Tab-separated table of C-alpha atoms and ligand atoms in Angstrom:
chain	number	residue	atom	x	y	z
A	10	MET	CA	66.040	107.891	127.790
A	11	SER	CA	69.720	107.404	127.145
A	12	GLU	CA	70.991	105.430	124.191
A	13	PRO	CA	71.790	101.784	125.120
A	14	TYR	CA	75.541	101.389	125.236
A	15	TYR	CA	77.104	98.474	123.403
A	16	ASP	CA	79.958	97.303	125.560
A	17	VAL	CA	79.827	93.681	124.442
A	18	ILE	CA	83.071	93.709	122.509
A	19	ARG	CA	85.942	96.179	122.580
A	20	PRO	CA	87.261	97.591	119.319
A	21	HIS	CA	90.564	96.130	118.115
A	22	GLY	CA	93.386	97.736	120.088
A	23	GLY	CA	90.904	99.049	122.690
A	24	THR	CA	89.489	102.287	121.277
A	25	LEU	CA	87.200	103.009	118.345
A	26	VAL	CA	89.082	105.418	116.092
A	27	ASP	CA	87.247	108.496	114.797
A	28	ARG	CA	89.234	110.591	112.329
A	29	VAL	CA	86.319	112.628	110.971
A	30	LEU	CA	86.569	116.373	111.516
A	31	ARG	CA	83.315	118.220	112.116
A	32	GLY	CA	82.039	121.786	112.443
A	33	GLU	CA	84.428	124.748	112.420
A	34	MET	CA	87.507	122.537	112.565
A	35	GLN	CA	86.381	120.721	109.412
A	36	GLU	CA	85.843	123.990	107.524
A	37	ALA	CA	89.142	125.494	108.673
A	38	VAL	CA	91.193	122.429	107.742
A	39	ARG	CA	89.433	121.995	104.396
A	40	GLU	CA	90.221	125.590	103.494
A	41	ARG	CA	93.852	125.213	104.538
A	42	ALA	CA	94.120	121.968	102.530
A	43	GLU	CA	93.413	123.791	99.256
A	44	GLN	CA	96.974	125.171	99.465
A	45	MET	CA	98.606	121.769	100.077
A	46	VAL	CA	100.123	119.348	97.565
A	47	LYS	CA	97.259	117.204	96.287
A	48	VAL	CA	97.602	113.428	96.385
A	49	PRO	CA	94.966	111.651	94.258
A	50	LEU	CA	93.582	108.426	95.737
A	51	ASP	CA	92.740	105.363	93.648
A	52	GLN	CA	89.686	103.170	94.329
A	53	MET	CA	91.443	101.192	97.058
A	54	GLY	CA	92.828	104.383	98.617
A	55	LEU	CA	89.339	105.891	98.772
A	56	SER	CA	88.030	102.731	100.438
A	57	ASP	CA	90.902	102.601	102.917
A	58	LEU	CA	90.482	106.284	103.818
A	59	GLU	CA	86.789	105.790	104.553
A	60	LEU	CA	87.539	102.689	106.646
A	61	ILE	CA	90.288	104.417	108.632
A	62	ALA	CA	88.252	107.586	109.250
A	63	THR	CA	85.196	105.692	110.524
A	64	GLY	CA	87.205	103.400	112.807
A	65	ALA	CA	86.554	100.218	110.829
A	66	LEU	CA	90.321	99.661	110.850
A	67	SER	CA	90.880	100.626	114.510
A	68	PRO	CA	93.529	101.029	115.865
A	69	LEU	CA	94.917	102.447	112.585
A	70	THR	CA	94.703	106.252	112.515
A	71	GLY	CA	96.324	106.687	109.129
A	72	PHE	CA	98.323	104.983	106.406
A	73	MET	CA	101.137	102.790	107.705
A	74	CYS	CA	104.637	104.040	108.433
A	75	LYS	CA	107.620	101.836	107.670
A	76	ALA	CA	107.941	100.017	111.004
A	77	ASN	CA	104.258	99.069	111.105
A	78	TYR	CA	104.331	98.080	107.448
A	79	GLY	CA	107.393	95.894	107.947
A	80	ARG	CA	106.096	94.133	111.029
A	81	CYS	CA	102.680	93.642	109.434
A	82	VAL	CA	104.213	92.009	106.352
A	83	GLU	CA	106.661	89.833	108.327
A	84	GLU	CA	104.721	88.968	111.467
A	85	MET	CA	101.099	89.999	110.990
A	86	ARG	CA	101.413	92.514	113.816
A	87	LEU	CA	101.756	96.241	114.373
A	88	THR	CA	104.761	97.558	116.300
A	89	SER	CA	102.500	97.667	119.372
A	90	GLY	CA	102.129	93.885	119.080
A	91	VAL	CA	98.467	94.132	118.062
A	92	VAL	CA	97.531	91.588	115.375
A	93	TRP	CA	97.272	93.133	111.895
A	94	SER	CA	97.450	90.999	108.760
A	95	ILE	CA	97.022	93.293	105.732
A	96	PRO	CA	99.201	96.332	104.916
A	97	VAL	CA	97.179	99.534	104.605
A	98	THR	CA	99.464	101.843	102.698
A	99	LEU	CA	99.396	104.898	100.461
A	100	ALA	CA	101.536	104.598	97.320
A	101	VAL	CA	102.402	107.557	95.097
A	102	GLU	CA	104.292	107.945	91.826
A	103	SER	CA	107.913	109.185	91.956
A	104	ASP	CA	107.326	112.656	90.481
A	105	LEU	CA	104.653	113.410	93.070
A	106	ALA	CA	106.788	111.924	95.864
A	107	GLY	CA	109.580	114.306	94.842
A	108	ARG	CA	107.364	117.266	95.765
A	109	ILE	CA	106.636	115.965	99.270
A	110	GLN	CA	108.887	116.168	102.330
A	111	GLU	CA	108.552	114.337	105.627
A	112	GLY	CA	106.705	116.533	108.129
A	113	GLN	CA	104.679	118.194	105.376
A	114	GLU	CA	100.874	118.145	105.291
A	115	VAL	CA	99.275	116.919	102.063
A	116	ALA	CA	95.681	116.863	100.830
A	117	LEU	CA	94.252	113.438	99.925
A	118	CYS	CA	91.875	113.898	97.027
A	119	GLU	CA	89.218	112.276	94.890
A	120	GLY	CA	89.964	113.895	91.553
A	121	GLU	CA	90.457	117.540	92.508
A	122	ARG	CA	88.209	117.411	95.563
A	123	VAL	CA	89.964	117.406	98.958
A	124	LEU	CA	88.809	114.603	101.258
A	125	ALA	CA	91.425	114.502	103.974
A	126	VAL	CA	94.612	115.946	105.306
A	127	MET	CA	97.582	113.731	106.042
A	128	GLU	CA	100.659	114.705	107.977
A	129	VAL	CA	103.409	112.824	106.177
A	130	ALA	CA	105.408	111.309	109.026
A	131	GLU	CA	107.429	109.118	106.668
A	132	LYS	CA	108.203	108.746	103.015
A	133	TYR	CA	109.803	105.409	102.140
A	134	PRO	CA	110.685	103.400	99.045
A	135	TYR	CA	108.280	100.870	97.568
A	136	GLY	CA	110.374	99.305	94.855
A	137	GLN	CA	109.825	95.998	93.081
A	138	GLU	CA	111.838	94.085	95.678
A	139	VAL	CA	109.687	95.399	98.538
A	140	LYS	CA	106.546	94.641	96.569
A	141	GLU	CA	107.686	91.090	95.841
A	142	ARG	CA	108.343	90.493	99.505
A	143	GLU	CA	104.836	91.780	100.299
A	144	ALA	CA	103.408	89.553	97.556
A	145	ARG	CA	105.205	86.483	98.919
A	146	GLU	CA	104.282	87.079	102.560
A	147	VAL	CA	100.778	88.511	102.236
A	148	TYR	CA	99.478	86.876	99.040
A	149	ARG	CA	101.656	83.752	99.208
A	150	THR	CA	102.550	84.157	95.542
A	151	THR	CA	104.564	86.542	93.389
A	152	GLU	CA	102.569	85.679	90.250
A	153	GLU	CA	101.000	88.582	88.456
A	154	ALA	CA	98.054	86.356	87.477
A	155	HIS	CA	96.841	86.879	91.050
A	156	PRO	CA	94.566	89.978	90.957
A	157	GLY	CA	95.835	91.323	94.313
A	158	VAL	CA	99.472	90.914	93.266
A	159	ALA	CA	98.800	92.521	89.868
A	160	ARG	CA	97.369	95.582	91.615
A	161	LEU	CA	100.277	95.642	94.095
A	162	TYR	CA	102.883	95.638	91.283
A	163	GLY	CA	101.047	98.460	89.525
A	164	ARG	CA	101.227	100.837	92.493
A	165	GLY	CA	103.583	103.839	92.781
A	166	ALA	CA	107.183	103.385	93.944
A	167	THR	CA	106.982	105.461	97.148
A	168	LEU	CA	104.858	105.007	100.260
A	169	LEU	CA	103.618	107.877	102.416
A	170	GLY	CA	102.855	107.067	106.047
A	171	GLY	CA	101.033	109.254	108.542
A	172	ASP	CA	97.792	110.100	110.330
A	173	VAL	CA	94.758	111.316	108.407
A	174	TRP	CA	91.858	113.643	109.218
A	175	LEU	CA	88.787	113.434	107.021
A	176	VAL	CA	87.130	116.702	105.970
A	177	ASP	CA	84.819	115.381	103.247
A	178	TRP	CA	83.473	111.961	102.264
A	179	PRO	CA	84.351	110.024	99.111
A	180	SER	CA	81.529	110.379	96.555
A	181	ALA	CA	80.628	106.677	96.941
A	182	VAL	CA	79.389	107.439	100.474
A	183	LYS	CA	76.637	109.577	98.966
A	184	THR	CA	75.985	107.605	95.776
A	185	GLU	CA	76.503	103.915	96.578
A	186	PHE	CA	74.038	102.508	99.118
A	187	PRO	CA	74.118	105.547	101.468
A	188	GLU	CA	71.251	104.081	103.516
A	189	LEU	CA	73.289	100.898	104.158
A	190	ARG	CA	76.703	102.461	104.735
A	191	HIS	CA	76.629	102.306	108.534
A	192	THR	CA	79.812	103.236	110.395
A	193	PRO	CA	81.109	101.081	113.275
A	194	ALA	CA	79.788	103.627	115.790
A	195	GLN	CA	76.371	103.381	114.132
A	196	THR	CA	76.231	99.572	113.954
A	197	ARG	CA	77.243	99.308	117.614
A	198	ARG	CA	74.258	101.500	118.495
A	199	MET	CA	71.970	99.558	116.129
A	200	PHE	CA	72.975	96.223	117.690
A	201	ALA	CA	72.366	97.651	121.171
A	202	ARG	CA	68.955	99.048	120.234
A	203	ARG	CA	67.935	95.608	119.009
A	204	GLY	CA	68.979	94.212	122.363
A	205	TRP	CA	71.688	91.992	120.880
A	206	ARG	CA	74.426	90.796	123.226
A	207	SER	CA	76.158	88.882	120.448
A	208	ALA	CA	76.256	89.233	116.684
A	209	VAL	CA	77.796	87.242	113.872
A	210	GLY	CA	79.307	89.023	110.884
A	211	PHE	CA	79.005	87.584	107.389
A	212	GLN	CA	81.378	88.811	104.708
A	213	THR	CA	80.484	88.163	101.096
A	214	ARG	CA	81.057	89.388	97.589
A	215	ASN	CA	78.584	86.903	96.153
A	216	PRO	CA	74.808	86.470	96.052
A	217	ILE	CA	73.268	84.558	98.962
A	218	HIS	CA	72.373	81.123	97.746
A	219	ARG	CA	70.604	78.609	99.952
A	220	ALA	CA	73.897	77.217	101.223
A	221	HIS	CA	74.867	80.638	102.619
A	222	GLU	CA	71.406	81.047	104.126
A	223	TYR	CA	71.857	77.679	105.864
A	224	ILE	CA	75.232	78.702	107.268
A	225	GLN	CA	73.964	82.101	108.441
A	226	LYS	CA	70.910	80.602	110.099
A	227	THR	CA	72.940	77.869	111.761
A	228	ALA	CA	75.090	80.626	113.278
A	229	LEU	CA	71.988	82.617	114.172
A	230	GLU	CA	70.733	79.679	116.241
A	231	ILE	CA	73.674	80.395	118.567
A	232	VAL	CA	74.013	84.208	118.623
A	233	ASP	CA	71.480	87.070	118.926
A	234	GLY	CA	71.906	88.777	115.592
A	235	LEU	CA	73.270	88.453	112.073
A	236	PHE	CA	75.175	91.363	110.545
A	237	LEU	CA	75.066	90.756	106.813
A	238	HIS	CA	77.965	92.847	105.564
A	239	PRO	CA	78.654	92.448	101.842
A	240	LEU	CA	81.794	94.028	100.488
A	241	VAL	CA	81.049	96.765	97.945
A	242	GLY	CA	84.525	98.187	97.279
A	243	GLU	CA	86.531	97.285	94.206
A	244	THR	CA	86.255	93.628	93.088
A	245	LYS	CA	87.263	91.582	90.037
A	246	LYS	CA	85.461	92.380	86.807
A	247	ASP	CA	83.760	88.978	86.719
A	248	ASP	CA	82.211	89.227	90.203
A	249	ILE	CA	78.453	89.980	90.163
A	250	PRO	CA	77.959	93.784	90.395
A	251	ALA	CA	77.259	95.168	93.866
A	252	ASP	CA	73.879	96.729	93.025
A	253	VAL	CA	72.532	93.398	91.723
A	254	ARG	CA	73.844	91.612	94.812
A	255	ILE	CA	72.294	94.167	97.195
A	256	ALA	CA	68.926	93.813	95.466
A	257	SER	CA	69.181	90.034	95.866
A	258	TYR	CA	70.033	90.386	99.589
A	259	GLN	CA	67.035	92.636	100.132
A	260	ALA	CA	64.770	90.105	98.392
A	261	ILE	CA	65.900	87.163	100.514
A	262	LEU	CA	65.908	89.127	103.792
A	263	ARG	CA	62.371	90.355	103.198
A	264	ASP	CA	60.966	86.890	102.604
A	265	TYR	CA	63.092	84.510	104.685
A	266	TYR	CA	64.714	86.268	107.676
A	267	PRO	CA	63.196	87.704	110.877
A	268	ALA	CA	63.699	91.470	110.552
A	269	GLU	CA	64.678	92.076	114.176
A	270	ARG	CA	67.466	89.471	113.985
A	271	VAL	CA	69.281	90.770	110.900
A	272	LEU	CA	71.017	93.973	109.954
A	273	LEU	CA	72.189	94.587	106.389
A	274	GLY	CA	75.108	96.977	105.927
A	275	VAL	CA	77.759	97.453	103.258
A	276	PHE	CA	81.496	97.097	103.793
A	277	PRO	CA	83.320	99.686	101.673
A	278	ALA	CA	86.611	97.752	101.542
A	279	ALA	CA	88.340	96.779	98.305
A	280	MET	CA	88.961	93.044	97.810
A	281	ARG	CA	92.612	92.033	98.052
A	282	TYR	CA	92.021	88.300	97.398
A	283	ALA	CA	94.702	87.605	100.008
A	284	GLY	CA	92.873	84.536	101.335
A	285	PRO	CA	93.935	83.634	104.910
A	286	ARG	CA	95.482	87.030	105.717
A	287	GLU	CA	92.366	88.777	104.448
A	288	ALA	CA	90.143	86.495	106.555
A	289	ILE	CA	91.878	87.860	109.672
A	290	PHE	CA	91.531	91.411	108.316
A	291	HIS	CA	87.821	90.885	107.590
A	292	ALA	CA	87.220	89.439	111.065
A	293	ILE	CA	89.010	92.257	112.892
A	294	ALA	CA	87.135	94.920	110.924
A	295	ARG	CA	83.830	93.247	111.853
A	296	LYS	CA	84.893	93.247	115.503
A	297	ASN	CA	85.206	97.013	115.169
A	298	TYR	CA	81.641	97.110	113.823
A	299	GLY	CA	80.577	95.299	117.024
A	300	CYS	CA	80.427	91.644	115.963
A	301	THR	CA	81.370	89.002	118.525
A	302	HIS	CA	81.564	86.198	115.954
A	303	PHE	CA	82.565	85.940	112.326
A	304	ILE	CA	81.774	83.300	109.724
A	305	VAL	CA	84.851	81.985	107.920
A	306	GLY	CA	84.060	79.717	105.029
A	307	ARG	CA	86.391	77.443	103.167
A	308	ASP	CA	88.802	79.411	100.963
A	309	HIS	CA	87.577	82.737	102.420
A	310	ALA	CA	88.726	85.706	100.289
A	311	GLY	CA	90.594	83.303	98.035
A	312	VAL	CA	91.018	83.332	94.295
A	313	GLY	CA	92.034	80.594	91.868
A	314	THR	CA	93.999	77.831	93.585
A	315	TYR	CA	96.442	80.014	95.503
A	316	TYR	CA	95.282	78.931	98.971
A	317	GLY	CA	94.575	75.601	100.616
A	318	THR	CA	90.957	74.747	101.408
A	319	TYR	CA	91.280	75.330	105.154
A	320	ASP	CA	94.109	77.921	105.232
A	321	ALA	CA	91.751	80.826	105.944
A	322	GLN	CA	90.292	78.938	108.916
A	323	ASN	CA	93.547	77.546	110.279
A	324	ILE	CA	95.323	80.909	110.312
A	325	PHE	CA	93.166	81.945	113.279
A	326	ASP	CA	94.874	79.216	115.325
A	327	GLN	CA	98.196	81.082	115.050
A	328	PHE	CA	96.864	83.632	117.546
A	329	SER	CA	95.324	83.422	120.981
A	330	ALA	CA	91.579	84.048	121.248
A	331	ASP	CA	92.316	87.274	123.171
A	332	GLU	CA	94.580	88.633	120.466
A	333	ILE	CA	91.929	88.272	117.771
A	334	GLY	CA	89.064	89.059	120.127
A	335	ILE	CA	86.324	87.910	117.740
A	336	THR	CA	85.370	84.243	117.541
A	337	PRO	CA	85.586	82.607	114.117
A	338	PHE	CA	82.790	80.216	113.171
A	339	LYS	CA	84.482	77.819	110.784
A	340	PHE	CA	82.053	76.368	108.276
A	341	GLU	CA	82.254	73.642	105.652
A	342	HIS	CA	80.794	74.098	102.174
A	343	ALA	CA	77.056	73.463	102.240
A	344	PHE	CA	74.753	72.262	99.430
A	345	TYR	CA	71.402	70.615	98.805
A	346	CYS	CA	71.234	66.816	99.101
A	347	LYS	CA	68.437	65.161	97.160
A	348	LYS	CA	68.323	62.148	99.508
A	349	CYS	CA	68.362	64.219	102.723
A	350	GLY	CA	65.915	66.676	101.130
A	351	THR	CA	67.657	69.627	102.759
A	352	ILE	CA	70.872	71.648	102.844
A	353	VAL	CA	73.775	69.661	104.299
A	354	SER	CA	77.542	69.559	104.349
A	355	ALA	CA	79.994	66.681	104.060
A	356	LYS	CA	80.023	66.799	107.856
A	357	THR	CA	76.278	66.152	108.197
A	358	CYS	CA	75.255	64.032	105.198
A	359	PRO	CA	76.205	60.374	104.594
A	360	HIS	CA	75.404	60.445	100.853
A	361	GLY	CA	77.686	61.311	98.002
A	362	LYS	CA	78.340	63.695	95.158
A	363	ASP	CA	75.666	62.107	92.923
A	364	ASP	CA	72.980	63.274	95.343
A	365	TRP	CA	74.374	66.751	95.922
A	366	VAL	CA	73.415	69.846	93.888
A	367	PHE	CA	76.635	71.752	93.181
A	368	LEU	CA	77.046	74.815	90.992
A	369	SER	CA	80.358	76.631	90.751
A	370	GLY	CA	80.529	80.431	90.535
A	371	THR	CA	81.451	80.066	86.867
A	372	GLN	CA	78.477	77.773	86.182
A	373	VAL	CA	76.169	80.276	87.918
A	374	ARG	CA	77.470	83.163	85.805
A	375	GLU	CA	77.128	81.092	82.623
A	376	MET	CA	73.536	80.087	83.419
A	377	LEU	CA	72.575	83.694	84.166
A	378	ALA	CA	74.268	84.892	80.974
A	379	ARG	CA	72.228	82.332	78.999
A	380	GLY	CA	69.059	83.690	80.641
A	381	GLU	CA	68.367	80.553	82.703
A	382	LEU	CA	66.816	80.601	86.168
A	383	LEU	CA	68.984	78.958	88.846
A	384	PRO	CA	67.465	75.738	90.261
A	385	GLU	CA	65.337	76.036	93.367
A	386	GLU	CA	67.550	73.605	95.343
A	387	PHE	CA	70.383	76.058	94.813
A	388	THR	CA	68.796	79.511	95.063
A	389	ARG	CA	65.500	80.911	96.362
A	390	PRO	CA	63.312	81.840	93.357
A	391	GLN	CA	63.099	85.489	94.519
A	392	VAL	CA	66.900	85.708	94.462
A	393	ALA	CA	67.207	83.810	91.177
A	394	ARG	CA	64.855	86.318	89.487
A	395	VAL	CA	66.747	89.381	90.798
A	396	LEU	CA	70.062	87.922	89.610
A	397	LEU	CA	68.709	86.971	86.200
A	398	GLU	CA	67.198	90.417	85.626
A	399	GLY	CA	70.376	92.138	86.861
A	400	VAL	CA	72.688	90.156	84.625
A	401	GLN	CA	70.411	90.508	81.582
A	402	ARG	CA	70.203	94.304	82.156
A	403	GLN	CA	73.983	94.447	82.373
A	404	LYS	CA	74.273	92.522	79.079
A	405	GLU	CA	71.971	95.006	77.328
A	406	ALA	CA	73.805	98.051	78.734
B	513	ZN	ZN1	72.298	63.456	102.149
């Protein structure tokens, strides 16, 4: 019997990119790469390489050259006109850049280990002025207090652009949730095998509290499947660690979700905290994984007060539905209402703040740090226990 083919939604730009070398080719290129100039990748670089190689960032086949970078920053498009909201670039320090010429092949490395070969099509300056323009356009602020901007300013002063070919996987692929690290080609097959003709993607870097469960299940009333796709790349220090979050997802899925309607995978991307621009980026990546719909909450991928409440939802309206190709489900904040006796939002409940159970992320972290269980109106007890144990273990470590 042939494998069911998932033709429900085309990858962004039309073709699912695959930049992973296999077999003899892989061995030959890896051997050749040992002689090349080695370019060490940071955490974000490792994430981006994995995403590019597996096609999660289709149609990108490498790190951006100058024209794509410029148009992405200014207009949220590639030179082909395809929508692209977040620069995916490779920055290097000046002394290393001095040893690299355009047209040269370099080895992209994790430590000393070669992961990929890149043909450097372009080498171009990434000075403070360029970075500030990127900060202003992409992050909507030039303040270093913004974690994405702080990382941007700390990057090397030269960008290398060019196509990549992967010859070995970053170590995280083998050590961090290998059984959940499905590639877009794999998830497309998994959706098809489950018979789904539509799937909604859910991005998160937080535990799933009852409000998120309500939003996911509301979406699941409309589409065939839910692809729960937590981000496990680099995040802020004060976000709850990925292993604790994954354990909490597994607990809630086991007890409260129909197994054949949900797929849990991990998204290896690093957080940029670029709010609206990152919401587009997150949606397009999930389209590549095969999702037809994507949940966009209020202040999606935001941090602090840098973005307006609805900016991450409204930005989708700047493009035609065809250009984005995945349908955003725009949700309000949800919470438990004591009078309604269920989870509601301001859209569906006539009562007021006094009846609503709200806990901010900071309050949640403080309660867990004090060793308190989160209230049942807020979090399923199974999840509350996993979080409490995880945070207590972390405190002892
Ligand atoms: Zn109510």
